[in-house]
XYZ file of C-alpha atoms in Angstrom:
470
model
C 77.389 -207.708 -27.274
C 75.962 -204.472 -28.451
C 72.957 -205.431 -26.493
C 74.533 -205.716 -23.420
C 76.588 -202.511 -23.767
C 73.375 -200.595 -24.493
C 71.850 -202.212 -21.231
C 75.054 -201.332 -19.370
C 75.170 -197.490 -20.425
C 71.411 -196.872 -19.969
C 71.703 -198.253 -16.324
C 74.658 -196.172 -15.215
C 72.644 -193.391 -17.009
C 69.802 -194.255 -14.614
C 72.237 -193.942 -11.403
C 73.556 -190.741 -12.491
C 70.063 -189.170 -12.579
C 68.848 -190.634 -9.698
C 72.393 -189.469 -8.048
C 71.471 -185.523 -9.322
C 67.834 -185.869 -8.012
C 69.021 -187.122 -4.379
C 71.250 -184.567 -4.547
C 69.255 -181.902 -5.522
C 66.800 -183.047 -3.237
C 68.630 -182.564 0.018
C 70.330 -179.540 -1.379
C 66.759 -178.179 -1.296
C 66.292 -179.236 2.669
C 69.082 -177.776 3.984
C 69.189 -175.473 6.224
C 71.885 -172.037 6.188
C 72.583 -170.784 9.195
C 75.493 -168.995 10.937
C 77.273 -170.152 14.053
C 78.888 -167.057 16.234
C 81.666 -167.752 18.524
C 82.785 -165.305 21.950
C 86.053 -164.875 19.832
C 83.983 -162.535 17.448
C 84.145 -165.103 14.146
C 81.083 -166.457 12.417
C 80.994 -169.919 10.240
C 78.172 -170.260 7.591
C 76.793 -174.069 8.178
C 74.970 -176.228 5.747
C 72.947 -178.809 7.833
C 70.190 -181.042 8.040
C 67.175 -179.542 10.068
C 66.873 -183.056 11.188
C 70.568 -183.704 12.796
C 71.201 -182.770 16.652
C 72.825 -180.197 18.695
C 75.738 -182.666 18.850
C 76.222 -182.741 15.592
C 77.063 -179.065 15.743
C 79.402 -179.374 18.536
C 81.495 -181.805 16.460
C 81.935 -179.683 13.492
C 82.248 -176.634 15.540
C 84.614 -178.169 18.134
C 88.156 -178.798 15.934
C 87.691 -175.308 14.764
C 88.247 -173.777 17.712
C 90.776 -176.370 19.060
C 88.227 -177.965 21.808
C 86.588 -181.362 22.267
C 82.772 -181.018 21.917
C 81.494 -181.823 25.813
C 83.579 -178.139 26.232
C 81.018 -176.203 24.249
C 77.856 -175.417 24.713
C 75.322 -173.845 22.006
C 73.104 -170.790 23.127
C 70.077 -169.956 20.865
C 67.299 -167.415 22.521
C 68.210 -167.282 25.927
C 68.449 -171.168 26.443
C 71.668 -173.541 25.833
C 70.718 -176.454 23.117
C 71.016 -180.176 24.855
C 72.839 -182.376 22.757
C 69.706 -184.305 22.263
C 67.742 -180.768 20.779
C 66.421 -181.828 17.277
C 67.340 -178.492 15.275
C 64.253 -178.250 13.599
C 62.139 -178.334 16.704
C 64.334 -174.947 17.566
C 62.433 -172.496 15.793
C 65.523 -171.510 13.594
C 64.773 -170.036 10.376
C 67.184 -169.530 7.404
C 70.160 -167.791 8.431
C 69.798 -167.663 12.254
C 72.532 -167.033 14.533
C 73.305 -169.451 17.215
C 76.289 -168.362 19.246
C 78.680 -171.314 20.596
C 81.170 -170.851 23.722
C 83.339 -172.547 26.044
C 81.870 -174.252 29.140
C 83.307 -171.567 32.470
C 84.165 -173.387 35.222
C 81.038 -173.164 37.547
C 81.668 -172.079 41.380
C 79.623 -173.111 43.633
C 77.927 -169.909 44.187
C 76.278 -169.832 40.926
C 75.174 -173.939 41.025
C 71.243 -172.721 41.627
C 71.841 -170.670 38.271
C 72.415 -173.667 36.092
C 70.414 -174.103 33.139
C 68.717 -177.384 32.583
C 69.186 -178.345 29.063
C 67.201 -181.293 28.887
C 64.086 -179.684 27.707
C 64.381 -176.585 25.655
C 61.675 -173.957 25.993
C 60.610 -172.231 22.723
C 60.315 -168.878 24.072
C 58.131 -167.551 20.441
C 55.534 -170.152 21.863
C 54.972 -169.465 25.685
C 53.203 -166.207 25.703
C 49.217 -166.893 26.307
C 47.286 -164.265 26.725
C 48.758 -162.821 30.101
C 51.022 -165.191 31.156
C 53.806 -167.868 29.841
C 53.414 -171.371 30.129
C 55.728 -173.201 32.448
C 59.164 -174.304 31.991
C 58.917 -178.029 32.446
C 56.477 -178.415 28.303
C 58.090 -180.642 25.841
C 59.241 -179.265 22.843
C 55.847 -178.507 20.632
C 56.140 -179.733 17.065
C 57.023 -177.228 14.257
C 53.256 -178.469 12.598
C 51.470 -178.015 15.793
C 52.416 -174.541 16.413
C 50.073 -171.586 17.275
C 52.227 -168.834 17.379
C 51.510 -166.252 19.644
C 53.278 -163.146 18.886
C 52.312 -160.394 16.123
C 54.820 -157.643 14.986
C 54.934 -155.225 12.855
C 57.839 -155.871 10.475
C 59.942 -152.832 8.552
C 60.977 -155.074 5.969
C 57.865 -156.714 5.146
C 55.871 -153.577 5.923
C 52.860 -155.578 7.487
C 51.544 -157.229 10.405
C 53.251 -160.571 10.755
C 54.135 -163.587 12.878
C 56.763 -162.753 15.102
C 59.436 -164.563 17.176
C 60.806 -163.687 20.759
C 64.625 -163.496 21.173
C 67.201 -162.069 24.019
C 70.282 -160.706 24.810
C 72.798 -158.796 26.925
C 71.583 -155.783 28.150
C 74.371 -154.220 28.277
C 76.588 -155.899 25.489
C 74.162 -157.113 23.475
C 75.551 -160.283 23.011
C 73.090 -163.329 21.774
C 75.474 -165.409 23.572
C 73.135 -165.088 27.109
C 70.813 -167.392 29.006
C 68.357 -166.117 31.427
C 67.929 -167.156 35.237
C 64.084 -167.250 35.237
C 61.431 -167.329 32.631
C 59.965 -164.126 31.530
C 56.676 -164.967 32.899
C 53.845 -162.021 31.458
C 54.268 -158.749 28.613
C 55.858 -156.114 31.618
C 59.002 -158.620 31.772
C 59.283 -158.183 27.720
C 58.868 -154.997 27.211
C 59.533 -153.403 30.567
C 63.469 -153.266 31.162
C 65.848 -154.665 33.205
C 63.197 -157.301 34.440
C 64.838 -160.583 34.544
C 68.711 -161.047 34.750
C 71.008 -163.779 33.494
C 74.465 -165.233 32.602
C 76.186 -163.363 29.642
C 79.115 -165.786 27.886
C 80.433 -162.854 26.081
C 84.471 -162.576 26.269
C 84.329 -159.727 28.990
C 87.011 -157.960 27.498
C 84.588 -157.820 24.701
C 81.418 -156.564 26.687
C 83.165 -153.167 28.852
C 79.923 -151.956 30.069
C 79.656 -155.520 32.224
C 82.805 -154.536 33.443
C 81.816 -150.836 34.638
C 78.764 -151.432 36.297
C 78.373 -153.268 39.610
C 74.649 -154.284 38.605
C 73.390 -157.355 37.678
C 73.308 -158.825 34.064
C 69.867 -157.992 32.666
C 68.221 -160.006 29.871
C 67.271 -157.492 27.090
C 64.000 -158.781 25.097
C 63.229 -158.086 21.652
C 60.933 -159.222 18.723
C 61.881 -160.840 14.899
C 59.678 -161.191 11.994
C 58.953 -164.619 11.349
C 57.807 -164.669 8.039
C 60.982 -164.021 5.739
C 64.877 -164.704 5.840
C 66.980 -163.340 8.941
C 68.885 -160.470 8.393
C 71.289 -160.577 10.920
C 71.097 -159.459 14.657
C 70.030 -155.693 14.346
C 66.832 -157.404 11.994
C 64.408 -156.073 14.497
C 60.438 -155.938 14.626
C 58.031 -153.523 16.770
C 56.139 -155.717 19.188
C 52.484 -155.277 18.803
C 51.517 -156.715 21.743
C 47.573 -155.809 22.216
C 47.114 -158.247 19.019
C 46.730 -161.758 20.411
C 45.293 -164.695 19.491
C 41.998 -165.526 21.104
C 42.661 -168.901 22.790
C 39.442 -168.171 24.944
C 37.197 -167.934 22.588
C 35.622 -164.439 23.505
C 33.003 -162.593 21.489
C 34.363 -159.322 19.392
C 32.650 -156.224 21.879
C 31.207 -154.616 18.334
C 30.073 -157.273 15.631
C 29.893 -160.049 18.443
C 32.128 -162.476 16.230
C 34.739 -164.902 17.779
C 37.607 -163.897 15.738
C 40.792 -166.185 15.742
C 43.140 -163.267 16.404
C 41.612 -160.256 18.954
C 42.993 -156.660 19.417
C 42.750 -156.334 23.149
C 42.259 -152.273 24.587
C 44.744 -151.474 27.860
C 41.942 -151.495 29.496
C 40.665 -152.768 33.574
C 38.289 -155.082 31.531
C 40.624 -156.040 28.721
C 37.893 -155.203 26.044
C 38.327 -156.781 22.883
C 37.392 -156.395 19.094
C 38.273 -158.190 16.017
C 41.137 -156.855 13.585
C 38.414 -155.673 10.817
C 36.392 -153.693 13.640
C 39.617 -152.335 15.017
C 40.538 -150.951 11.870
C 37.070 -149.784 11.135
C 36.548 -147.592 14.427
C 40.032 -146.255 14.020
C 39.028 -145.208 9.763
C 35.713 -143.810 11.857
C 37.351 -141.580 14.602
C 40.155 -140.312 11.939
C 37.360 -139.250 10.102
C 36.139 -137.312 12.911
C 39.395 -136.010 14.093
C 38.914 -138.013 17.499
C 42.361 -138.856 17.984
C 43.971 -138.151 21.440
C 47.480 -136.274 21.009
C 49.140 -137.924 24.122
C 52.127 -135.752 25.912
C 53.735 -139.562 26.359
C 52.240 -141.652 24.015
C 51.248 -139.684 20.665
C 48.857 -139.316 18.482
C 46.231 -142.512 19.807
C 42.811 -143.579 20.393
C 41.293 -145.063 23.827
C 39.308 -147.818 24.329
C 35.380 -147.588 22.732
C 33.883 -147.945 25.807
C 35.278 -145.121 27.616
C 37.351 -146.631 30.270
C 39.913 -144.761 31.921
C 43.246 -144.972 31.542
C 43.453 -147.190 28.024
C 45.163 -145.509 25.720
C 46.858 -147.283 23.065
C 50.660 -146.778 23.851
C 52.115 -148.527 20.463
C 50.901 -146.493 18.169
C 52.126 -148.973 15.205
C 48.809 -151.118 15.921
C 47.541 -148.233 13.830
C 49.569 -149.893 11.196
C 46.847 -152.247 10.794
C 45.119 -149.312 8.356
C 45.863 -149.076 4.427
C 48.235 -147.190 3.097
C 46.271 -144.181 2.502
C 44.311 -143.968 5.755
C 47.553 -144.592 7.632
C 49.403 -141.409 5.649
C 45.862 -139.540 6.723
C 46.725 -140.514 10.574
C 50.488 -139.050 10.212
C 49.311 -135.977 8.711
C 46.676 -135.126 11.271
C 49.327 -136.204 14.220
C 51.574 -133.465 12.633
C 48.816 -131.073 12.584
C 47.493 -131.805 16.115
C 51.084 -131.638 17.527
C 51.259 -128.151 16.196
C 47.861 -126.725 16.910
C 48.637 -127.872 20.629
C 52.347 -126.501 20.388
C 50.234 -122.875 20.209
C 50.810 -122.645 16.548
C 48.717 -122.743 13.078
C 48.206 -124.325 9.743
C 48.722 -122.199 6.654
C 45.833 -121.417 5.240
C 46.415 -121.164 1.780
C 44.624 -123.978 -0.245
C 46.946 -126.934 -0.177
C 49.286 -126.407 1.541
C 48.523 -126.453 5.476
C 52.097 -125.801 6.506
C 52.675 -126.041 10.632
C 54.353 -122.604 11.751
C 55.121 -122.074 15.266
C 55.400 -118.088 15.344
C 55.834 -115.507 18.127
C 52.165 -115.409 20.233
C 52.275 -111.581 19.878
C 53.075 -111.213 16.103
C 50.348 -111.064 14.086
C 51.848 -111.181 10.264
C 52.658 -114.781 9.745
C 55.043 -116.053 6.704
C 54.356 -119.244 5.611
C 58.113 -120.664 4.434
C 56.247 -123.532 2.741
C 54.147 -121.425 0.241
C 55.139 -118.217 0.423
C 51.552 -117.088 1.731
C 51.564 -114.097 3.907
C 47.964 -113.576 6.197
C 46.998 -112.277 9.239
C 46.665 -114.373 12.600
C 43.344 -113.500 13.925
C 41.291 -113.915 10.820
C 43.590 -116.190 8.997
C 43.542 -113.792 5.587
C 45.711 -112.350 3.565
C 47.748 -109.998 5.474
C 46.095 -106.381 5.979
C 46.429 -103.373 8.207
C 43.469 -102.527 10.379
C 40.454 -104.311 12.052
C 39.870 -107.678 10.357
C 36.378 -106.806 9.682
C 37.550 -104.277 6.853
C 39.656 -107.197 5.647
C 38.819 -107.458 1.527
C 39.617 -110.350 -0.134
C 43.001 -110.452 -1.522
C 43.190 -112.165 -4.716
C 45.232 -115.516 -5.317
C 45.741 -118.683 -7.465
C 47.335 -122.058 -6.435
C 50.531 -120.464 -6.496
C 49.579 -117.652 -4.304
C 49.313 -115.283 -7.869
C 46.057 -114.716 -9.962
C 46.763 -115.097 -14.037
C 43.660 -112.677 -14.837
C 41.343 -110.095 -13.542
C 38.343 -112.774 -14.098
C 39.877 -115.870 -12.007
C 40.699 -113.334 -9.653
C 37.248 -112.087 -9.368
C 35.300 -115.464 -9.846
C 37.874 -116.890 -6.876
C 37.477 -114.329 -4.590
C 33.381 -114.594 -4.841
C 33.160 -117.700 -3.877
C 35.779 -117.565 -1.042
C 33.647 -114.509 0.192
C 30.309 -116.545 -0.095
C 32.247 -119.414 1.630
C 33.873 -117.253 4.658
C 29.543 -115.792 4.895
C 28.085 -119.533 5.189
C 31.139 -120.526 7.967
C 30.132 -117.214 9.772
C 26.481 -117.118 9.661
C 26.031 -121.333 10.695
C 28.852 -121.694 12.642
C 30.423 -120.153 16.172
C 33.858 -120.603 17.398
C 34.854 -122.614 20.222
C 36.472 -119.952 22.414
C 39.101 -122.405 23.291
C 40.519 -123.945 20.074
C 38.396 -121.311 17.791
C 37.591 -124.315 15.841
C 34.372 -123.473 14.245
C 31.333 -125.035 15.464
C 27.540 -125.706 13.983
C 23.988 -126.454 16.189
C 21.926 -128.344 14.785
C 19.507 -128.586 17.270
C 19.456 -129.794 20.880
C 20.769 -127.337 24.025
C 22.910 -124.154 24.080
C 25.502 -126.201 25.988
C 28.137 -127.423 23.552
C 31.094 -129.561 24.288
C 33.655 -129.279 21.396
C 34.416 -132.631 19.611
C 38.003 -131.397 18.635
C 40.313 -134.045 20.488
C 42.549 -133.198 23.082
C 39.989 -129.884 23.798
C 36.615 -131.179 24.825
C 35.447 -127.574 25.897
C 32.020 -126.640 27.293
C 30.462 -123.931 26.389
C 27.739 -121.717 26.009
C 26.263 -121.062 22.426
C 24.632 -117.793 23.809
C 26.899 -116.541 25.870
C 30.437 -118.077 23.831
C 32.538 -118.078 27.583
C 32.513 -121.259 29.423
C 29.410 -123.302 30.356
C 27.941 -121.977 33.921
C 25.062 -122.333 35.824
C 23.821 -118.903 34.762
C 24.105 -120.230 31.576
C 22.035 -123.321 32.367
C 19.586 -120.918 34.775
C 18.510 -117.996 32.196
C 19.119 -120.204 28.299
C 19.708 -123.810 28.762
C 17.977 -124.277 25.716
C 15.257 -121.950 23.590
């Protein structure tokens, strides 16, 4: 008897454990997401990534006091077939698909139905220049190549990143799209392709008050952590792209797997390490182009026309440091172009923007008064009587010594700069020759003057005629 009992308890023991395991188990493979309705409320679901659209519908359907063939499911631009396996959707946790009620259709709008046999992953069907057609089968979540890169906020990094849409106007996820977005100008260009909005339109006013059509609105999600909701945004880098033909890096002749691709006629490419090495290389140099439209950017190595890099977040791709060395020299450049100057009092380079015609400039940073022309300490007369004005880090000397010993070598320093070195007569940035012609061309971005070394006025043929070089 107490053989049998021990048998009997160990057993049910057994099942209990192999209960909490199976449990645990599929606890562990389900997946969270949210399901949005046009009535503004939002149901957290627990479901298998395996189970159907359908299966949705059903649990979705009492809720809102509707039989299931009356909804339909909406998840980036496209409505869900029954059929759609939800895994094969692209979802991650806590997506957002948005469920509404079936309109009546007129007959007007029957050539903008949706066919919902076939679901098109839209984070898939961007090659290099153009999307793949509509009529591809679902692709396998293992067989993936994903084809977008973003720079994410959260994650602060270049990741994988997924393609969504909505309402232009309402900005409702709750919208499928007429046509297929078919290259990168219908993405990031707006008011491209148009499409059906289910919002309630009492909810979306702005449909209401304009009498054009319903645009699709694209936008980019970081596919490499959780989703945090519908403003969970990502910048589009969209010169990174993978390099499906196989084409040689233009600098270390490598066939990288990923390619940064210049806006250029002949779409030159490099791979990411080169990239990030000729942009460390021109920062260096302060050969950075301060763009009226499109910043503080580079152009393509080979000196085509017209390929500047309009995202400037693909200069994300640098570490931390050399990317807080870009932002301060974009400051800088802004200002120097804006007609004004950079403090210069040791460590502080301050931009002021000051009245052309005044002359005694306050730094509000540092305290450091100095004159404009000569870019001392402030001082009444010519600026070749100018004597050096004594000052620490603080803009004070502590003794008569420092003071001395500081202002000797700043005077020996100021000597060297103006016995090697000329200034460009546009930017005054001074310049050294070491060697070659008398006609120099400035290598200060964004002023690229020629001029005469002799002469110091702009490069002429009298120039070239009586001291080309000598």
């Amino acid at each position: 008897m107490l053989k049998f009992l021990t048998s009997f308890f160990t057993t049910i023991v057994q099942a209990m454990l192999q209960l909490l395991t199976s449990k645990k188990h599929i606890i562990q493979n389900l997946l969270s997401i949210y399901v949005k309705t046009t009535t503004g409320s939002k149901l957290c679901l627990d479901i298998d990534p395996k189970c159907k659209v359908s299966h949705i519908k059903g649990i979705i359907a009492p809720q809102m006091g509707l039989q299931p063939d009356e909804l339909k499911v909406i998840f980036a631009g496209k409505e869900l077939g029954d059929d759609v396996v939800i895994e094969e959707c692209d979802l991650g946790q806590q997506s957002i698909l948005h469920v509404v009620k079936i309109k009546p259709q007129n007959k007007d709008e029957s050539h903008l139905s949706t066919n919902t046999s076939k679901l098109l992953p839209l984070t898939e069907s961007l090659d290099d220049s153009m999307f793949f057609e509509s009529n591809i089968d679902i692709i396998p979540v293992t067989e993936r190549k994903v084809h977008f890169y973003v720079y994410c906020p959260t994650c602060k990094d270049l990741k994988q990143g997924k393609l969504r849409v909505r309402c232009h106007f309402c900005k409702s996820g709750a919208f499928t799209v007429h046509s297929e977005p078919q290259n990168w100008g219908h993405v990031l260009t707006p008011k491209q392709i148009t499409g059906t909005c289910e919002n309630d339109p009492e909810l979306c006013e702005n449909i209401l008050q304009n009498q054009e059509p319903t645009f699709a609105e694209f936008y980019f999600k970081c596919s490499e952590h959780v989703s945090l909701g519908e403003g969970d945004q990502a910048v589009p880098l969209d010169l990174i792209r993978p390099n499906l033909r196989q084409l040689q890096c233009l600098a270390c002749l490598e066939i990288p797997k990923t390619m940064f691709t210049f806006p250029c006629q002949n779409n030159h490419i490099v791979c990411l390490d080169c990239f990030k090495q000729y942009c460390m290389s021109k920062l260096t140099e302060r050969q950075f182009w301060q763009h009226p439209e499109f910043g503080y950017t580079l152009v393509c190595p080979n000196g085509c026309p017209d390929s500047f890099i309009k995202e400037v977040h693909h200069f994300r791709l640098l570490d931390v440091e050399n990317y807080e060395r870009y932002h301060r020299f974009a400051a800088e450049e802004f200002v120097l172009q804006s007609g004004g100057m950079l403090c210069p009092q040791p460590g502080c380079g301050m931009g002021i923007l000051a009245d052309p015609e005044c002359t005694r400039i306050s730094c509000q940073h540092c305290k450091y008064i100095f004159c404009r022309n000569c870019l001392q300490g402030y001082h009444i007369g010519e600026c070749d009587l100018l004597e050096s004005i004594p000052y620490n880090d603080s803009g004070y000397c502590n003794d008569e010594l420092s003071c001395r010993l500081k202002n000797e070598a700043e005077d020996a320093s100021r000597t060297t700069i103006k016995v090697i070195t000329k200034p460009c007569p546009s930017c005054k940035t001074p310049t050294e020759r070491d060697g070659g012609c008398m006609h120099m061309v400035c290598t200060r971005a964004g002023c690229k003057y020629h001029w005469c070394w002799v002469c110091q006025t702009e490069w002429t043929r009298e120039c070239m005629t009586d001291h080309w070089f000598g």
